[in-house]
XYZ file of C-alpha atoms in Angstrom:
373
model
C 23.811 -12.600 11.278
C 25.131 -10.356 8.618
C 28.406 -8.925 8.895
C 27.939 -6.055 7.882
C 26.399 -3.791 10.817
C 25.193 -0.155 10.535
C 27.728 0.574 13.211
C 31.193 -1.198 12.672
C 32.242 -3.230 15.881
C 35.554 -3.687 17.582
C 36.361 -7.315 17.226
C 36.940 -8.074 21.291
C 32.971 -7.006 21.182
C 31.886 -10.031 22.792
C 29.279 -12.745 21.919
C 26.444 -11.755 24.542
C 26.672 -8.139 23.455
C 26.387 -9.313 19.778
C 23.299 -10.926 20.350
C 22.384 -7.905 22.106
C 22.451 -5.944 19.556
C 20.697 -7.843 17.420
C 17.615 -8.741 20.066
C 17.404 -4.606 19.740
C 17.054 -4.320 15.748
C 14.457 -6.661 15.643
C 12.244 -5.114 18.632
C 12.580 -1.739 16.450
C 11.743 -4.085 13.536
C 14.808 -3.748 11.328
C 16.490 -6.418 10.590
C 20.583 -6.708 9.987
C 20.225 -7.478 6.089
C 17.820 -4.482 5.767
C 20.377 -1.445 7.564
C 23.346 -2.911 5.527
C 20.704 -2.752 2.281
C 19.547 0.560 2.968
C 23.147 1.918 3.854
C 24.817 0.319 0.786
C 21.656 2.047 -1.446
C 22.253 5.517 0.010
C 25.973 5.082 -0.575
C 24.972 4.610 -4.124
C 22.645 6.794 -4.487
C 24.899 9.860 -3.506
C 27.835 8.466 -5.528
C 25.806 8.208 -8.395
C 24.142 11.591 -7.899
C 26.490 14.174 -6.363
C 24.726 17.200 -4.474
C 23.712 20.089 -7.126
C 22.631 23.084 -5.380
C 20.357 24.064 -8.169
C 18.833 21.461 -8.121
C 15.518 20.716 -5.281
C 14.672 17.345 -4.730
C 11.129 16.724 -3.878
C 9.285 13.741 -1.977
C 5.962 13.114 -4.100
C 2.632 11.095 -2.589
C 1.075 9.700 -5.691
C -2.288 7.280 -6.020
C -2.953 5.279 -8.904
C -5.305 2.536 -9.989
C -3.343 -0.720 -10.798
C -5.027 -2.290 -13.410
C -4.000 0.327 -16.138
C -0.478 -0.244 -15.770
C 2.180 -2.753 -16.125
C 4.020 -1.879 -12.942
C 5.078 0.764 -11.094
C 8.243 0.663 -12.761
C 9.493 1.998 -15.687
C 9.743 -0.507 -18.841
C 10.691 0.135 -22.548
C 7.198 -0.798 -24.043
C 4.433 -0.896 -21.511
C 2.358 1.670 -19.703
C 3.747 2.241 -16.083
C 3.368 4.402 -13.240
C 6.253 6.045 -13.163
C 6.870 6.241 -17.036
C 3.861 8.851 -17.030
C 4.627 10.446 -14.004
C 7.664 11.326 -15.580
C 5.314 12.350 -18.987
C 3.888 14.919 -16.566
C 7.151 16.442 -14.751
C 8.702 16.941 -18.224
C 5.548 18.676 -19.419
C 5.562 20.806 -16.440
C 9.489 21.490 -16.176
C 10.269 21.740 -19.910
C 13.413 19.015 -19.720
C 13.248 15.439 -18.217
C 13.829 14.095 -14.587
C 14.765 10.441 -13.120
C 11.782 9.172 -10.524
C 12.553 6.955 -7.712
C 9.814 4.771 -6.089
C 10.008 4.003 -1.758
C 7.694 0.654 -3.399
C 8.004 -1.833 -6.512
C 4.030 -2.268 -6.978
C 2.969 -4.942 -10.013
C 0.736 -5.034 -12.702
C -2.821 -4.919 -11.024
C -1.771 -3.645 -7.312
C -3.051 -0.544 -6.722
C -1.842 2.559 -4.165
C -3.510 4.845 -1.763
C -0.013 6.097 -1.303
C 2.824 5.439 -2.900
C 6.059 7.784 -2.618
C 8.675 9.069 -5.105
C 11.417 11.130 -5.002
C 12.690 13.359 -8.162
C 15.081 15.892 -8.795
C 14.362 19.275 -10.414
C 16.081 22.593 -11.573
C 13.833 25.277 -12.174
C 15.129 27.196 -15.622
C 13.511 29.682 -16.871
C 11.483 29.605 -20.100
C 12.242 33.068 -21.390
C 15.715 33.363 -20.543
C 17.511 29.417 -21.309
C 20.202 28.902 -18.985
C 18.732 31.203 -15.797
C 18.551 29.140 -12.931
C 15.464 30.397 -10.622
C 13.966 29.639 -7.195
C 12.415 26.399 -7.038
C 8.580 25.813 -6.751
C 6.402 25.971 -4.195
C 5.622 21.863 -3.092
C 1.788 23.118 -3.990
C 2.441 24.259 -7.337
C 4.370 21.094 -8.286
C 1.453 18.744 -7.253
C -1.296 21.286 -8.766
C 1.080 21.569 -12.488
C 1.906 18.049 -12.685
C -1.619 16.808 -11.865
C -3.322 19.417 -14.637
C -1.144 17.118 -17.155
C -1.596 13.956 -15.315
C -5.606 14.542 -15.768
C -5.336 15.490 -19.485
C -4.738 11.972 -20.344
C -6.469 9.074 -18.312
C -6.474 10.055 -14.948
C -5.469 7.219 -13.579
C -2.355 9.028 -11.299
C -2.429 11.559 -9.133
C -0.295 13.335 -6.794
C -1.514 13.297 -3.091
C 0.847 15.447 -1.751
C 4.671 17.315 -2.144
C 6.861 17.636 0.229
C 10.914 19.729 -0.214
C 13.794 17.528 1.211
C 17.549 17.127 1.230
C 19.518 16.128 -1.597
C 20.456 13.002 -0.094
C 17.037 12.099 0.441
C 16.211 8.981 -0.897
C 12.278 7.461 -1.367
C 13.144 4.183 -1.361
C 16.431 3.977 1.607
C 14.852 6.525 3.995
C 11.379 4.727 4.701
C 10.648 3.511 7.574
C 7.745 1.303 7.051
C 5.422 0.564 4.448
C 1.372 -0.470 4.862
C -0.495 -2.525 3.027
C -4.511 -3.372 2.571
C -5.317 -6.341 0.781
C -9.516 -6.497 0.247
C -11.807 -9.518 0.133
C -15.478 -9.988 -0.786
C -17.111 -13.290 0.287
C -20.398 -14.205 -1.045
C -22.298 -16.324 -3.381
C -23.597 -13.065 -5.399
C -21.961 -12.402 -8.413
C -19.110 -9.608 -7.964
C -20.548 -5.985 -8.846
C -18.842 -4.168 -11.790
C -18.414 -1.518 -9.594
C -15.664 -3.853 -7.968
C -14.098 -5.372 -10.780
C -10.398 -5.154 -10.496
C -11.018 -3.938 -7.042
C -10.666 -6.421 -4.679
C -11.078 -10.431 -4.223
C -13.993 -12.069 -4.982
C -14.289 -15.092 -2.774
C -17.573 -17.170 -2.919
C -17.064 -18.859 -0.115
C -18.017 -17.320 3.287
C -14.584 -16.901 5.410
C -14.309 -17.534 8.601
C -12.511 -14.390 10.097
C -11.458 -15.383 13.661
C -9.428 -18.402 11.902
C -7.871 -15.964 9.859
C -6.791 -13.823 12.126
C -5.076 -16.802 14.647
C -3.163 -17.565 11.404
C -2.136 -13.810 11.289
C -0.871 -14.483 14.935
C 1.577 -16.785 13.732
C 3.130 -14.972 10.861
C 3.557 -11.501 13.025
C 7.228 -11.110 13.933
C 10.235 -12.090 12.801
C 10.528 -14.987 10.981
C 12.271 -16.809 7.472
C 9.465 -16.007 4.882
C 11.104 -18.010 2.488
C 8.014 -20.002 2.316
C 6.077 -16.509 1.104
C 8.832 -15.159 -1.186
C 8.043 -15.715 -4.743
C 10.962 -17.072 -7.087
C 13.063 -13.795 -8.491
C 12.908 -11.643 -5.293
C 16.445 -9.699 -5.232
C 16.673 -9.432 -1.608
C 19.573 -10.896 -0.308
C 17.917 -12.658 3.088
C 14.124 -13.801 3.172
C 14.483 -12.956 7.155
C 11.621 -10.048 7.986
C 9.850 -8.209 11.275
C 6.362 -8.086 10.318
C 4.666 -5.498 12.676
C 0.913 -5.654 12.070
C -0.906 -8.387 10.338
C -4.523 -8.740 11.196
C -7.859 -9.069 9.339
C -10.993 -6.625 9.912
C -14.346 -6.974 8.279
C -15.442 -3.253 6.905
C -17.876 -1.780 4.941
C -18.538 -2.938 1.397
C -17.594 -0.309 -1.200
C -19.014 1.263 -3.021
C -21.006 2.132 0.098
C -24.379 3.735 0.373
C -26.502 3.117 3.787
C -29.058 0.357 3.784
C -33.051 1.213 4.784
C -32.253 0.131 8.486
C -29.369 2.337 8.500
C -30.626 5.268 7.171
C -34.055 4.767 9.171
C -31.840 4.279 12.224
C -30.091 7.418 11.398
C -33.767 9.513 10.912
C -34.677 8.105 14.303
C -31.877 9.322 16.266
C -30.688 12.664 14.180
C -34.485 13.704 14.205
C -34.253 13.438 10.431
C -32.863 16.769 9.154
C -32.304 16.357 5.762
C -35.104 13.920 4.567
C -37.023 15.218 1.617
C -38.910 12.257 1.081
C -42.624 12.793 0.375
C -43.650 9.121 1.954
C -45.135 8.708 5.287
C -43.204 7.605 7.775
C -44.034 3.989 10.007
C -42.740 2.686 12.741
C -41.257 -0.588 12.323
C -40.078 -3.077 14.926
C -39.039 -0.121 16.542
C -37.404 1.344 13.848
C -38.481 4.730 11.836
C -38.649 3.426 8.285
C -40.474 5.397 4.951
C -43.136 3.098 4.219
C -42.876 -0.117 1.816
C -39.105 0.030 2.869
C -38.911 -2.354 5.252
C -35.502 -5.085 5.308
C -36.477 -8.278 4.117
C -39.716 -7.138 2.281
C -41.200 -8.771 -0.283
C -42.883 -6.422 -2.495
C -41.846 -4.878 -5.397
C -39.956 -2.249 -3.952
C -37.563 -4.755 -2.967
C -36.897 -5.516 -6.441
C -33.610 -4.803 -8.144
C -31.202 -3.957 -5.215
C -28.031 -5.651 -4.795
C -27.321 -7.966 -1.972
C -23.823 -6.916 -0.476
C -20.671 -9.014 0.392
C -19.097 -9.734 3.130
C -16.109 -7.187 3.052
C -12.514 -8.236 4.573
C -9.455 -6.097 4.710
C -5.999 -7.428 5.598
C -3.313 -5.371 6.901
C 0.549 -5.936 6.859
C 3.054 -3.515 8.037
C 6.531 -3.947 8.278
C 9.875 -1.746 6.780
C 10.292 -3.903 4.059
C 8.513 -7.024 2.176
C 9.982 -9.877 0.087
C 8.815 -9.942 -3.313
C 5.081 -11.237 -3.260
C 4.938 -11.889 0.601
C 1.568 -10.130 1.360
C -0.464 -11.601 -1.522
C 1.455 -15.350 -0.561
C 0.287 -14.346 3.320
C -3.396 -13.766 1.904
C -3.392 -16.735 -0.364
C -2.468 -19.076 3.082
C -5.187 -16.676 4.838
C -8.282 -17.140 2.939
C -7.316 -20.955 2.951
C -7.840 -20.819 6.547
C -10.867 -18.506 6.271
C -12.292 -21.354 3.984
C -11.129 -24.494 5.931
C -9.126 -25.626 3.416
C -6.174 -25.051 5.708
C -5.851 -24.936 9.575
C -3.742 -22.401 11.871
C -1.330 -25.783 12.170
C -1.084 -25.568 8.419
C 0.073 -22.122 8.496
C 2.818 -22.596 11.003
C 4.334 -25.880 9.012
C 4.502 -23.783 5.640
C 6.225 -21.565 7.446
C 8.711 -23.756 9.218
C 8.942 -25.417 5.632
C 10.740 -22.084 4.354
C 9.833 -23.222 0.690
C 7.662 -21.353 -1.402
C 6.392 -24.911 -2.946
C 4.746 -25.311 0.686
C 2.666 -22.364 0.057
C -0.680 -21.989 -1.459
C -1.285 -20.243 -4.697
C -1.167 -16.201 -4.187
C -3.743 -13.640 -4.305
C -4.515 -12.276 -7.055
C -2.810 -8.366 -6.906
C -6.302 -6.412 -8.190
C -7.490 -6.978 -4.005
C -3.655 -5.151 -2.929
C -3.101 -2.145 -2.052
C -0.087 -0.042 -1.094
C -1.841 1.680 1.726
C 1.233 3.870 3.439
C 4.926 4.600 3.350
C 6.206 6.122 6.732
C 9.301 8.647 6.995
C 11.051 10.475 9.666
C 11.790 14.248 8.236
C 14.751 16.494 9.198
């Protein structure tokens, strides 16, 4: 147990109420290591960055496809998320800013949601030096995504919220979500999914998968799914949610049965097809569209994938740990590796006990959480 406790303790604090105390942070899913990490980081932050009162900090949602950037975080040479973000705040404010990311993402993992915090003082153009009222959160995410779309358009902000000075993107969440998508099949992958998600051409076997998810839910030593160079100073983690759900394949248009079965029921509102209609094993189909037909109108359409989404949630991850968790999951899913498996490379608390990773084009920062003032 760390020594270092988000609220100091007298020393005649005895054992039982010790382990007490601990029993509590990791119901609420935070462990010791992670309140001394995020108090230490605010500490930081604010001595680093005393409070400016012209100055309005703002929490910024931004998406962003993965594969067109080296990382989320800033680098000398290489495309990143953040490097252009900041591109588009200095277009839009006239002078540069400093962006903070709540989440590290790599080269290839891609966000629904991702969350930054940056600091700006509003100065006006025609008089230099005059400090005005800072923007509206809705024209900072309108301005900065007009320049974010001249270029490639592969960033955009979701959504702008004012906060505190103190504020910080990265100490203040409270959990963070993540998808990770698989396609299983034999059929080769559509280019509509490259760098998307998985391909797998095995079929997976989901209800395996998703005992092995049983086991890795909680707290636990990841060390076995912490890649070498992760900075965190304990591999010890409360994962929340960690489960496996088949969905629809995307890009997703309805099938014949599915659009017949919605004619049937919805009295077929909208159809402006000029076929005659047919009833089909019960089903109201347009004729010559029938599943599993063998004429030519069945000619040229795609057979779809099995599509599997894994979800892990917890306040903080260990560098690699969900794409490790997937690699050991789609083992399973395959039979290459039983739910027994799982638990001993665990209990190993190596990461040579692991199988090989996921590849990060199928991961997905989903969702960072916050409490607000």
């Amino acid at each position: 147990m760390s020594d270092n406790l988000k609220h100091p303790l007298d020393s005649t604090v005895s054992e039982e109420s010790l382990e007490r105390l601990s029993k509590v942070a990791r119901i609420e899913g935070f462990s010791d290591e992670e309140e001394a990490e995020e108090q230490q980081g605010l500490a930081d932050s604010e001595s680093m960055n005393p409070v400016n009162p012209r100055v309005q900090r703002y929490l910024v949602a931004i998406e962003y496809i993965g594969t067109r950037f080296s990382g989320s975080q800033q680098q000398a040479k290489d495309r990143t998320v953040v490097g252009v973000l900041q591109d588009a705040f200095h277009k839009f404010i006239g002078q540069p800013v400093k962006i903070f990311c709540s989440s590290r993402t790599d080269a290839g993992v891609h966000a629904l949601s991702n969350v930054c915090h940056v600091d700006v003082e509003r100065i006006s153009k025609r008089k230099p030096g005059e400090v005005l009222p800072p923007h509206e959160p809705g024209v900072v995410q309108r301005a900065v995504n007009h320049f974010l779309q001249r270029k490639d358009g592969d960033v955009m902000v979701i959504d702008v919220r004012c906060v505190p000075s103190n504020y910080h993107a990265r100490y203040k969440a409270q959990e963070r979500t993540y998808f990770y998508r698989l396609l299983a099949g034999s059929d080769p992958l559509s280019i509509l999914e490259k760098d998307r998600c998985w391909h797998v051409p095995e079929e997976l076997n989901p209800r395996s998968m998703q005992e092995a998810c049983r086991v890795l839910v909680g707290y636990h030593d990841f060390s076995s799914f912490r890649a070498a160079g992760c900075q965190a100073k304990s591999p010890m983690r409360y994962l929340d949610e960690l489960n496996i759900t088949e969905v629809p394949s995307t890009p997703y248009f309805p099938s014949i049965t599915e659009r017949a079965w919605s004619n049937l029921n919805n009295g077929d509102p909208l159809a402006c097809s000029s076929q005659p209609k047919s009833e089909t094993a019960g089903v109201t189909t347009n004729v010559g569209e029938v599943e599993g037909s063998t004429d030519g109108d069945s000619f040229g359409r795609r057979r779809r994938h099995r599509c599997y989404v894994v979800t892990a949630r917890s306040r903080g991850f260990l560098y690699h740990q969900v794409r490790l968790i997937v690699g050991a999951l789609k083992c399973v899913g395959t039979g290459e590796l039983t739910v027994s498996d799982v638990e001993r490379i665990l209990e190993a608390k190596t990461v040579s006990a692991a199988k090989p990773m996921a590849p990060a084009s199928g991961l997905y920062l989903a969702r960072v959480k916050y409490e607000f003032p």
